[in-house]
């Protein structure tokens, strides 16, 4: 299993990015969460099989239709994951 923390920047709030991320991650069988951050970015913690995580990261570089992703920063993480993939409150 691979666990990553993503920080996605650009026009990613107010465009349905969190709901889109939940759908994408759930379809890939990933566990974790997504939330908006006060600085305008979106943060994701995701865990699953390596090919599925890689596919999710690739999808996050595009995001939902109305988003404009500028960058996706990915780093390894070592945290406990929830049983599903969920949307959390803004940090």
XYZ file of C-alpha atoms in Angstrom:
91
model
C 0.000 0.000 0.000
C 1.143 3.519 -0.792
C -0.060 6.610 1.108
C 0.445 10.109 -0.286
C -0.417 13.660 0.677
C -1.296 15.932 -2.234
C -1.574 19.704 -2.269
C -3.340 20.934 -5.396
C -3.099 24.607 -6.331
C -4.754 26.766 -8.956
C -8.454 27.460 -9.390
C -9.511 24.434 -7.350
C -12.033 25.797 -4.844
C -15.633 26.587 -5.729
C -15.506 24.294 -8.768
C -16.532 20.959 -7.227
C -12.988 19.648 -6.850
C -13.613 17.919 -3.490
C -16.742 16.089 -4.672
C -14.945 15.133 -7.885
C -11.957 13.812 -5.884
C -14.264 11.687 -3.713
C -15.839 10.146 -6.828
C -12.460 9.493 -8.488
C -10.849 8.013 -5.383
C -13.886 5.882 -4.558
C -13.994 4.504 -8.115
C -10.326 3.513 -7.733
C -10.950 1.864 -4.365
C -8.782 4.339 -2.445
C -9.116 5.353 1.191
C -8.469 8.809 2.603
C -9.888 12.305 2.577
C -9.979 15.628 0.739
C -10.422 19.145 2.135
C -10.108 22.776 1.137
C -7.372 24.798 2.798
C -7.653 28.426 3.855
C -4.887 29.379 1.392
C -7.090 28.402 -1.595
C -5.510 25.007 -2.224
C -7.014 21.527 -1.883
C -5.315 18.906 0.304
C -5.713 15.154 -0.149
C -4.534 12.169 1.854
C -4.960 9.002 -0.194
C -3.901 5.405 0.218
C -4.157 2.294 -1.897
C -2.339 0.101 -4.382
C 0.500 1.870 -6.214
C -1.053 1.783 -9.732
C -4.335 3.161 -8.367
C -2.594 5.958 -6.464
C -0.584 6.834 -9.574
C -3.792 6.973 -11.640
C -5.431 9.205 -9.020
C -2.479 11.612 -8.969
C -2.568 11.799 -12.771
C -6.312 12.568 -12.687
C -5.764 15.266 -10.034
C -3.480 17.126 -12.449
C -6.603 17.823 -14.544
C -9.399 17.863 -11.960
C -13.073 18.499 -12.726
C -14.241 20.410 -15.771
C -14.275 23.926 -14.267
C -11.003 23.672 -12.348
C -7.685 25.047 -13.529
C -4.948 23.050 -11.808
C -1.633 24.862 -11.616
C 0.345 22.251 -9.662
C 0.024 19.001 -7.740
C 2.635 18.507 -5.035
C 2.826 14.877 -3.884
C 4.785 13.538 -0.937
C 4.799 10.217 0.921
C 2.723 10.104 4.090
C 2.484 7.755 7.044
C -0.915 8.378 8.592
C -3.952 6.367 9.565
C -6.591 6.329 6.846
C -10.368 6.206 7.260
C -12.150 3.121 5.923
C -13.515 5.040 2.911
C -12.653 8.221 1.014
C -14.379 11.238 2.523
C -14.766 14.978 2.189
C -13.647 16.961 5.233
C -14.132 20.508 6.482
C -11.826 23.336 5.400
C -8.593 23.622 7.363
